[in-house]
PDB file of C-alpha atoms in Angstrom:
ATOM      1  CA  MET A   1       0.000   0.000   0.000  1.00  0.00           C
ATOM      2  CA  ALA A   2       2.799   2.399   0.923  1.00  0.00           C
ATOM      3  CA  LYS A   3       4.568   1.586  -2.351  1.00  0.00           C
ATOM      4  CA  LYS A   4       1.449   2.434  -4.385  1.00  0.00           C
ATOM      5  CA  GLU A   5       1.080   5.736  -2.551  1.00  0.00           C
ATOM      6  CA  LYS A   6       4.730   6.522  -3.282  1.00  0.00           C
ATOM      7  CA  GLU A   7       4.254   5.862  -7.010  1.00  0.00           C
ATOM      8  CA  LEU A   8       1.093   7.998  -7.025  1.00  0.00           C
ATOM      9  CA  LYS A   9       3.039  10.788  -5.340  1.00  0.00           C
ATOM     10  CA  LYS A  10       5.505  10.727  -8.242  1.00  0.00           C
ATOM     11  CA  ILE A  11       2.630  11.323 -10.664  1.00  0.00           C
ATOM     12  CA  LYS A  12       1.107  14.064  -8.523  1.00  0.00           C
ATOM     13  CA  LYS A  13       4.413  15.883  -8.005  1.00  0.00           C
ATOM     14  CA  HIS A  14       6.248  15.070 -11.216  1.00  0.00           C
ATOM     15  CA  HIS A  15       8.961  17.230 -12.764  1.00  0.00           C
ATOM     16  CA  ARG A  16       8.111  18.493 -16.259  1.00  0.00           C
ATOM     17  CA  VAL A  17      10.765  18.372 -18.980  1.00  0.00           C
ATOM     18  CA  ASN A  18       9.830  20.245 -22.149  1.00  0.00           C
ATOM     19  CA  ASN A  19      13.029  21.582 -23.707  1.00  0.00           C
ATOM     20  CA  ILE A  20      11.779  22.274 -27.219  1.00  0.00           C
ATOM     21  CA  LEU A  21      13.033  24.346 -30.149  1.00  0.00           C
ATOM     22  CA  LEU A  22       9.997  26.631 -30.037  1.00  0.00           C
ATOM     23  CA  GLY A  23      10.154  26.962 -26.246  1.00  0.00           C
ATOM     24  CA  PRO A  24      11.599  30.515 -26.246  1.00  0.00           C
ATOM     25  CA  LEU A  25       8.533  31.616 -28.216  1.00  0.00           C
ATOM     26  CA  GLU A  26       5.951  29.304 -26.672  1.00  0.00           C
ATOM     27  CA  ARG A  27       6.668  29.847 -22.971  1.00  0.00           C
ATOM     28  CA  PRO A  28       6.202  33.650 -22.947  1.00  0.00           C
ATOM     29  CA  ALA A  29       3.090  33.287 -25.111  1.00  0.00           C
ATOM     30  CA  ILE A  30       1.539  30.759 -22.721  1.00  0.00           C
ATOM     31  CA  ALA A  31       2.443  32.903 -19.695  1.00  0.00           C
ATOM     32  CA  TRP A  32       0.721  35.913 -21.271  1.00  0.00           C
ATOM     33  CA  LEU A  33      -2.345  33.948 -22.349  1.00  0.00           C
ATOM     34  CA  VAL A  34      -3.015  32.350 -18.955  1.00  0.00           C
ATOM     35  CA  ALA A  35      -2.599  35.721 -17.238  1.00  0.00           C
ATOM     36  CA  HIS A  36      -5.169  37.317 -19.565  1.00  0.00           C
ATOM     37  CA  MET A  37      -7.585  34.393 -19.816  1.00  0.00           C
ATOM     38  CA  PRO A  38     -11.207  35.380 -19.013  1.00  0.00           C
ATOM     39  CA  GLN A  39     -12.226  34.185 -15.566  1.00  0.00           C
ATOM     40  CA  TRP A  40     -15.118  32.111 -16.902  1.00  0.00           C
ATOM     41  CA  VAL A  41     -12.712  29.948 -18.932  1.00  0.00           C
ATOM     42  CA  THR A  42     -11.675  26.864 -16.947  1.00  0.00           C
ATOM     43  CA  PRO A  43      -8.980  24.211 -17.573  1.00  0.00           C
ATOM     44  CA  ASP A  44     -11.753  21.745 -18.453  1.00  0.00           C
ATOM     45  CA  HIS A  45     -13.019  24.119 -21.161  1.00  0.00           C
ATOM     46  CA  LEU A  46      -9.541  24.206 -22.678  1.00  0.00           C
ATOM     47  CA  THR A  47      -9.122  20.425 -22.482  1.00  0.00           C
ATOM     48  CA  PHE A  48     -12.338  19.847 -24.393  1.00  0.00           C
ATOM     49  CA  LEU A  49     -11.476  22.617 -26.858  1.00  0.00           C
ATOM     50  CA  GLY A  50      -8.332  20.631 -27.643  1.00  0.00           C
ATOM     51  CA  PHE A  51     -10.428  17.490 -28.127  1.00  0.00           C
ATOM     52  CA  PHE A  52     -12.913  19.285 -30.403  1.00  0.00           C
ATOM     53  CA  ALA A  53      -9.953  20.565 -32.414  1.00  0.00           C
ATOM     54  CA  SER A  54      -8.721  16.984 -32.870  1.00  0.00           C
ATOM     55  CA  VAL A  55     -12.095  15.977 -34.270  1.00  0.00           C
ATOM     56  CA  LEU A  56     -11.895  18.983 -36.589  1.00  0.00           C
ATOM     57  CA  ILE A  57      -8.428  17.968 -37.771  1.00  0.00           C
ATOM     58  CA  GLY A  58      -9.401  14.358 -38.476  1.00  0.00           C
ATOM     59  CA  VAL A  59     -12.577  15.328 -40.353  1.00  0.00           C
ATOM     60  CA  SER A  60     -10.729  18.035 -42.304  1.00  0.00           C
ATOM     61  CA  TYR A  61      -8.094  15.583 -43.520  1.00  0.00           C
ATOM     62  CA  TYR A  62     -10.821  13.224 -44.716  1.00  0.00           C
ATOM     63  CA  LEU A  63     -12.602  16.078 -46.496  1.00  0.00           C
ATOM     64  CA  THR A  64      -9.459  16.831 -48.522  1.00  0.00           C
ATOM     65  CA  ASN A  65     -10.724  13.934 -50.665  1.00  0.00           C
ATOM     66  CA  PHE A  66     -13.237  16.444 -52.016  1.00  0.00           C
ATOM     67  CA  ASP A  67     -11.480  19.815 -51.701  1.00  0.00           C
ATOM     68  CA  LYS A  68      -7.892  20.621 -50.768  1.00  0.00           C
ATOM     69  CA  ASN A  69      -9.058  23.863 -49.123  1.00  0.00           C
ATOM     70  CA  PHE A  70      -9.857  21.733 -46.065  1.00  0.00           C
ATOM     71  CA  PHE A  71      -6.113  21.764 -45.370  1.00  0.00           C
ATOM     72  CA  TRP A  72      -6.679  25.270 -43.980  1.00  0.00           C
ATOM     73  CA  LEU A  73      -9.410  23.989 -41.683  1.00  0.00           C
ATOM     74  CA  ALA A  74      -7.029  21.275 -40.480  1.00  0.00           C
ATOM     75  CA  ASN A  75      -4.421  23.971 -39.772  1.00  0.00           C
ATOM     76  CA  LEU A  76      -6.978  25.909 -37.744  1.00  0.00           C
ATOM     77  CA  GLY A  77      -7.641  22.683 -35.851  1.00  0.00           C
ATOM     78  CA  PHE A  78      -3.924  22.279 -35.076  1.00  0.00           C
ATOM     79  CA  PHE A  79      -3.794  25.831 -33.694  1.00  0.00           C
ATOM     80  CA  LEU A  80      -6.887  25.286 -31.539  1.00  0.00           C
ATOM     81  CA  ASN A  81      -5.484  21.948 -30.386  1.00  0.00           C
ATOM     82  CA  TRP A  82      -2.250  23.651 -29.329  1.00  0.00           C
ATOM     83  CA  PHE A  83      -4.228  26.383 -27.570  1.00  0.00           C
ATOM     84  CA  GLY A  84      -6.378  23.970 -25.568  1.00  0.00           C
ATOM     85  CA  ASP A  85      -3.784  21.286 -24.886  1.00  0.00           C
ATOM     86  CA  SER A  86      -0.984  23.697 -23.918  1.00  0.00           C
ATOM     87  CA  LEU A  87      -3.053  26.019 -21.751  1.00  0.00           C
ATOM     88  CA  ASP A  88      -5.302  23.708 -19.707  1.00  0.00           C
ATOM     89  CA  GLY A  89      -2.643  22.557 -17.251  1.00  0.00           C
ATOM     90  CA  ASN A  90      -0.830  25.887 -17.281  1.00  0.00           C
ATOM     91  CA  LEU A  91      -4.054  27.735 -16.448  1.00  0.00           C
ATOM     92  CA  ALA A  92      -4.712  25.366 -13.537  1.00  0.00           C
ATOM     93  CA  ARG A  93      -1.209  25.924 -12.182  1.00  0.00           C
ATOM     94  CA  TYR A  94      -1.455  29.715 -12.661  1.00  0.00           C
ATOM     95  CA  ARG A  95      -4.745  29.881 -10.744  1.00  0.00           C
ATOM     96  CA  LYS A  96      -3.541  27.276  -8.205  1.00  0.00           C
ATOM     97  CA  ILE A  97      -6.544  25.042  -8.849  1.00  0.00           C
ATOM     98  CA  GLU A  98      -4.609  21.908  -9.829  1.00  0.00           C
ATOM     99  CA  ARG A  99      -6.296  18.522  -9.566  1.00  0.00           C
ATOM    100  CA  PRO A 100      -3.234  16.337 -10.201  1.00  0.00           C
ATOM    101  CA  ARG A 101      -4.825  12.880 -10.471  1.00  0.00           C
ATOM    102  CA  TYR A 102      -7.957  14.033 -12.311  1.00  0.00           C
ATOM    103  CA  GLY A 103      -5.945  16.297 -14.619  1.00  0.00           C
ATOM    104  CA  PHE A 104      -3.374  13.613 -15.424  1.00  0.00           C
ATOM    105  CA  PHE A 105      -6.095  11.039 -16.128  1.00  0.00           C
ATOM    106  CA  ILE A 106      -8.452  13.187 -18.208  1.00  0.00           C
ATOM    107  CA  ASP A 107      -5.766  15.044 -20.131  1.00  0.00           C
ATOM    108  CA  HIS A 108      -3.900  11.966 -21.303  1.00  0.00           C
ATOM    109  CA  THR A 109      -6.998   9.862 -21.920  1.00  0.00           C
ATOM    110  CA  ILE A 110      -8.308  12.567 -24.232  1.00  0.00           C
ATOM    111  CA  ASP A 111      -4.852  12.897 -25.801  1.00  0.00           C
ATOM    112  CA  THR A 112      -4.987   9.214 -26.739  1.00  0.00           C
ATOM    113  CA  ILE A 113      -8.397   9.548 -28.414  1.00  0.00           C
ATOM    114  CA  SER A 114      -7.261  12.742 -30.145  1.00  0.00           C
ATOM    115  CA  GLU A 115      -4.170  11.079 -31.583  1.00  0.00           C
ATOM    116  CA  VAL A 116      -6.281   8.241 -32.997  1.00  0.00           C
ATOM    117  CA  LEU A 117      -8.667  10.720 -34.646  1.00  0.00           C
ATOM    118  CA  ILE A 118      -5.850  12.749 -36.200  1.00  0.00           C
ATOM    119  CA  PHE A 119      -3.775   9.863 -37.563  1.00  0.00           C
ATOM    120  CA  VAL A 120      -6.795   7.976 -38.897  1.00  0.00           C
ATOM    121  CA  GLY A 121      -7.961  11.209 -40.568  1.00  0.00           C
ATOM    122  CA  ILE A 122      -4.546  11.607 -42.207  1.00  0.00           C
ATOM    123  CA  GLY A 123      -4.712   8.009 -43.426  1.00  0.00           C
ATOM    124  CA  LEU A 124      -8.174   8.545 -44.899  1.00  0.00           C
ATOM    125  CA  SER A 125      -6.979  11.540 -46.897  1.00  0.00           C
ATOM    126  CA  PRO A 126      -5.828  11.009 -50.513  1.00  0.00           C
ATOM    127  CA  TYR A 127      -2.292  12.113 -49.589  1.00  0.00           C
ATOM    128  CA  VAL A 128      -1.076   9.444 -47.151  1.00  0.00           C
ATOM    129  CA  ASP A 129      -1.274   5.656 -47.235  1.00  0.00           C
ATOM    130  CA  LEU A 130      -3.531   4.421 -44.410  1.00  0.00           C
ATOM    131  CA  THR A 131      -1.035   1.737 -43.387  1.00  0.00           C
ATOM    132  CA  LEU A 132       1.704   4.337 -42.914  1.00  0.00           C
ATOM    133  CA  ALA A 133      -0.640   6.586 -40.940  1.00  0.00           C
ATOM    134  CA  LEU A 134      -1.523   3.704 -38.610  1.00  0.00           C
ATOM    135  CA  LEU A 135       2.160   2.817 -38.161  1.00  0.00           C
ATOM    136  CA  ALA A 136       2.801   6.455 -37.223  1.00  0.00           C
ATOM    137  CA  LEU A 137      -0.064   6.209 -34.731  1.00  0.00           C
ATOM    138  CA  VAL A 138       1.506   3.098 -33.167  1.00  0.00           C
ATOM    139  CA  GLY A 139       4.842   4.892 -32.895  1.00  0.00           C
ATOM    140  CA  TYR A 140       3.244   7.969 -31.335  1.00  0.00           C
ATOM    141  CA  GLN A 141       1.367   5.810 -28.827  1.00  0.00           C
ATOM    142  CA  CYS A 142       4.600   3.994 -27.948  1.00  0.00           C
ATOM    143  CA  MET A 143       6.211   7.341 -27.151  1.00  0.00           C
ATOM    144  CA  ALA A 144       3.161   8.457 -25.169  1.00  0.00           C
ATOM    145  CA  ASN A 145       3.211   5.253 -23.108  1.00  0.00           C
ATOM    146  CA  LEU A 146       6.917   5.734 -22.494  1.00  0.00           C
ATOM    147  CA  VAL A 147       6.210   9.234 -21.152  1.00  0.00           C
ATOM    148  CA  TYR A 148       3.550   7.919 -18.750  1.00  0.00           C
ATOM    149  CA  ILE A 149       5.698   4.993 -17.563  1.00  0.00           C
ATOM    150  CA  THR A 150       8.687   7.292 -17.000  1.00  0.00           C
ATOM    151  CA  THR A 151       6.468   9.661 -15.027  1.00  0.00           C
ATOM    152  CA  SER A 152       5.420   6.787 -12.770  1.00  0.00           C
ATOM    153  CA  VAL A 153       8.914   5.307 -12.356  1.00  0.00           C
ATOM    154  CA  LYS A 154      11.065   8.446 -12.178  1.00  0.00           C
ATOM    155  CA  GLY A 155       8.595  11.242 -11.398  1.00  0.00           C
ATOM    156  CA  GLU A 156       9.770  12.934 -14.606  1.00  0.00           C
ATOM    157  CA  PHE A 157       7.185  13.999 -17.201  1.00  0.00           C
ATOM    158  CA  LYS A 158       9.372  14.296 -20.293  1.00  0.00           C
ATOM    159  CA  ILE A 159       7.564  15.262 -23.500  1.00  0.00           C
ATOM    160  CA  SER A 160      10.511  16.499 -25.555  1.00  0.00           C
ATOM    161  CA  TYR A 161      13.196  14.437 -27.268  1.00  0.00           C
ATOM    162  CA  ALA A 162      16.046  15.959 -29.305  1.00  0.00           C
ATOM    163  CA  SER A 163      14.359  19.348 -28.721  1.00  0.00           C
ATOM    164  CA  LEU A 164      11.190  18.117 -30.433  1.00  0.00           C
ATOM    165  CA  GLY A 165       7.803  17.942 -28.719  1.00  0.00           C
ATOM    166  CA  PRO A 166       4.092  18.108 -29.547  1.00  0.00           C
ATOM    167  CA  THR A 167       4.348  21.798 -30.489  1.00  0.00           C
ATOM    168  CA  GLU A 168       6.980  21.052 -33.131  1.00  0.00           C
ATOM    169  CA  VAL A 169       4.900  18.136 -34.443  1.00  0.00           C
ATOM    170  CA  ARG A 170       1.922  20.461 -34.912  1.00  0.00           C
ATOM    171  CA  PHE A 171       4.117  23.095 -36.565  1.00  0.00           C
ATOM    172  CA  ILE A 172       5.569  20.548 -39.006  1.00  0.00           C
ATOM    173  CA  ALA A 173       2.047  19.301 -39.805  1.00  0.00           C
ATOM    174  CA  ILE A 174       0.875  22.862 -40.540  1.00  0.00           C
ATOM    175  CA  LEU A 175       3.862  23.538 -42.811  1.00  0.00           C
ATOM    176  CA  THR A 176       3.319  20.229 -44.610  1.00  0.00           C
ATOM    177  CA  ASN A 177      -0.367  21.046 -45.148  1.00  0.00           C
ATOM    178  CA  ILE A 178       0.524  24.446 -46.621  1.00  0.00           C
ATOM    179  CA  PHE A 179       3.051  22.794 -48.928  1.00  0.00           C
ATOM    180  CA  MET A 180       0.485  20.196 -50.018  1.00  0.00           C
ATOM    181  CA  PHE A 181      -2.058  22.922 -50.749  1.00  0.00           C
ATOM    182  CA  PHE A 182       0.235  24.950 -53.000  1.00  0.00           C
ATOM    183  CA  VAL A 183       2.501  22.294 -54.493  1.00  0.00           C
ATOM    184  CA  GLY A 184       0.473  19.098 -54.231  1.00  0.00           C
ATOM    185  CA  ASN A 185       1.869  15.672 -53.425  1.00  0.00           C
ATOM    186  CA  PRO A 186       4.684  15.152 -55.952  1.00  0.00           C
ATOM    187  CA  GLU A 187       6.266  11.769 -56.512  1.00  0.00           C
ATOM    188  CA  ILE A 188       9.931  11.477 -55.637  1.00  0.00           C
ATOM    189  CA  THR A 189      12.304   8.896 -57.080  1.00  0.00           C
ATOM    190  CA  LEU A 190      14.897   7.580 -54.655  1.00  0.00           C
ATOM    191  CA  PRO A 191      17.879   5.560 -55.879  1.00  0.00           C
ATOM    192  CA  TRP A 192      17.295   2.663 -53.470  1.00  0.00           C
ATOM    193  CA  LEU A 193      13.584   2.301 -54.341  1.00  0.00           C
ATOM    194  CA  HIS A 194      12.232   0.684 -57.511  1.00  0.00           C
ATOM    195  CA  ALA A 195       9.100   2.852 -57.597  1.00  0.00           C
ATOM    196  CA  PRO A 196       8.568   6.564 -56.922  1.00  0.00           C
ATOM    197  CA  VAL A 197       7.120   7.546 -53.534  1.00  0.00           C
ATOM    198  CA  GLN A 198       4.735  10.409 -52.811  1.00  0.00           C
ATOM    199  CA  LEU A 199       6.197  13.238 -50.745  1.00  0.00           C
ATOM    200  CA  TYR A 200       3.639  13.067 -47.908  1.00  0.00           C
ATOM    201  CA  ASN A 201       4.222   9.312 -47.555  1.00  0.00           C
ATOM    202  CA  LEU A 202       7.952  10.048 -47.371  1.00  0.00           C
ATOM    203  CA  VAL A 203       7.390  12.632 -44.604  1.00  0.00           C
ATOM    204  CA  VAL A 204       5.243  10.195 -42.612  1.00  0.00           C
ATOM    205  CA  THR A 205       7.838   7.445 -43.085  1.00  0.00           C
ATOM    206  CA  LEU A 206      10.492   9.771 -41.631  1.00  0.00           C
ATOM    207  CA  VAL A 207       8.210  10.499 -38.684  1.00  0.00           C
ATOM    208  CA  ILE A 208       7.708   6.752 -38.115  1.00  0.00           C
ATOM    209  CA  PHE A 209      11.468   6.183 -38.125  1.00  0.00           C
ATOM    210  CA  LEU A 210      12.081   8.995 -35.619  1.00  0.00           C
ATOM    211  CA  LEU A 211       9.295   7.824 -33.292  1.00  0.00           C
ATOM    212  CA  PHE A 212      10.538   4.244 -33.128  1.00  0.00           C
ATOM    213  CA  PHE A 213      14.171   5.348 -32.903  1.00  0.00           C
ATOM    214  CA  PHE A 214      13.502   7.616 -29.913  1.00  0.00           C
ATOM    215  CA  PHE A 215      11.295   4.946 -28.306  1.00  0.00           C
ATOM    216  CA  THR A 216      13.929   2.211 -28.664  1.00  0.00           C
ATOM    217  CA  TYR A 217      16.874   4.394 -27.669  1.00  0.00           C
ATOM    218  CA  THR A 218      15.106   5.893 -24.635  1.00  0.00           C
ATOM    219  CA  THR A 219      13.790   2.504 -23.486  1.00  0.00           C
ATOM    220  CA  ILE A 220      17.247   0.912 -23.594  1.00  0.00           C
ATOM    221  CA  THR A 221      19.165   3.809 -22.007  1.00  0.00           C
ATOM    222  CA  THR A 222      16.573   4.413 -19.294  1.00  0.00           C
ATOM    223  CA  GLY A 223      16.360   0.700 -18.530  1.00  0.00           C
ATOM    224  CA  ILE A 224      20.149   0.515 -18.107  1.00  0.00           C
ATOM    225  CA  LYS A 225      20.196   3.551 -15.784  1.00  0.00           C
ATOM    226  CA  LEU A 226      17.335   2.215 -13.656  1.00  0.00           C
ATOM    227  CA  GLU A 227      18.916  -1.244 -13.424  1.00  0.00           C
ATOM    228  CA  ARG A 228      22.220   0.236 -12.244  1.00  0.00           C
ATOM    229  CA  LYS A 229      20.468   2.451  -9.712  1.00  0.00           C
ATOM    230  CA  ASP A 230      18.334  -0.397  -8.346  1.00  0.00           C
ATOM    231  CA  ARG A 231      21.308  -2.788  -8.275  1.00  0.00           C
ATOM    232  CA  LYS A 232      23.315  -0.244  -6.276  1.00  0.00           C
ATOM    233  CA  LYS A 233      20.481   0.075  -3.762  1.00  0.00           C
ATOM    234  CA  MET A 234      20.074  -3.690  -3.586  1.00  0.00           C
ATOM    235  CA  LEU A 235      23.782  -4.283  -2.962  1.00  0.00           C
ATOM    236  CA  LYS A 236      23.814  -1.585  -0.300  1.00  0.00           C
ATOM    237  CA  LYS A 237      20.815  -3.197   1.378  1.00  0.00           C
ATOM    238  CA  LEU A 238      22.430  -6.648   1.255  1.00  0.00           C
ATOM    239  CA  ALA A 239      25.636  -5.234   2.706  1.00  0.00           C
ATOM    240  CA  LYS A 240      23.688  -3.724   5.627  1.00  0.00           C
ATOM    241  CA  GLN A 241      21.872  -7.031   6.216  1.00  0.00           C
ATOM    242  CA  LYS A 242      25.179  -8.943   6.121  1.00  0.00           C
ATOM    243  CA  SER A 243      26.771  -6.482   8.550  1.00  0.00           C
ATOM    244  CA  ALA A 244      23.808  -6.756  10.927  1.00  0.00           C
ATOM    245  CA  PHE A 245      23.922 -10.558  10.714  1.00  0.00           C
ATOM    246  CA  GLN A 246      27.658 -10.666  11.486  1.00  0.00           C
ATOM    247  CA  GLY A 247      27.209  -8.235  14.365  1.00  0.00           C
ATOM    248  CA  SER A 248      24.591 -10.431  15.954  1.00  0.00           C
TER     249      SER A 248
END
């Protein structure tokens, strides 16, 4: 029972790590927005705004089957998703109305549903192969699970890797959508492939590679560090027990 309470305490009082490329721009913007947020707006409102935006993104990608102008609606969805997802927790902390367990549970449960909606929407568009979109979803979920497990084990909520986080992912998606709108989805011939590949599929393939690379690398390195730390504690404990036994 005491062990479970200790693990829960790590989740409630975790240390956030979000060292991202856009941080110097994002952090002051968030600080200003939470300070000027209307009083009637609550963290829950922002959480569900982020979820609504995810629905908007997924539907917009599907609707690009009929009109590429829906790329702009998807971009609006990414902005609203950033607004809701980035500000809900920050607003709670600014107003000192945190609900750590509820916030952690609701926020990341909705994040999971949102990610499914977005990646499936991308796969249902005429620009990305559905199989690749689902593989990207698996990779993103692997990284998300790694974040939650690390939070529980180490009390460290790390959402940035190699200076990339959710904000950069949204920004890259917006830039890609703008490129697709103006240029289309050209086919690229690579020397090691027998058939040309569409640009958006190539971008998603790169994303898949990065997701699984960071997941594998972080899993191995973190596992090694934790094993060494636990082994050191175990040996120290055994040495104390041996000393006590010899003394008796």
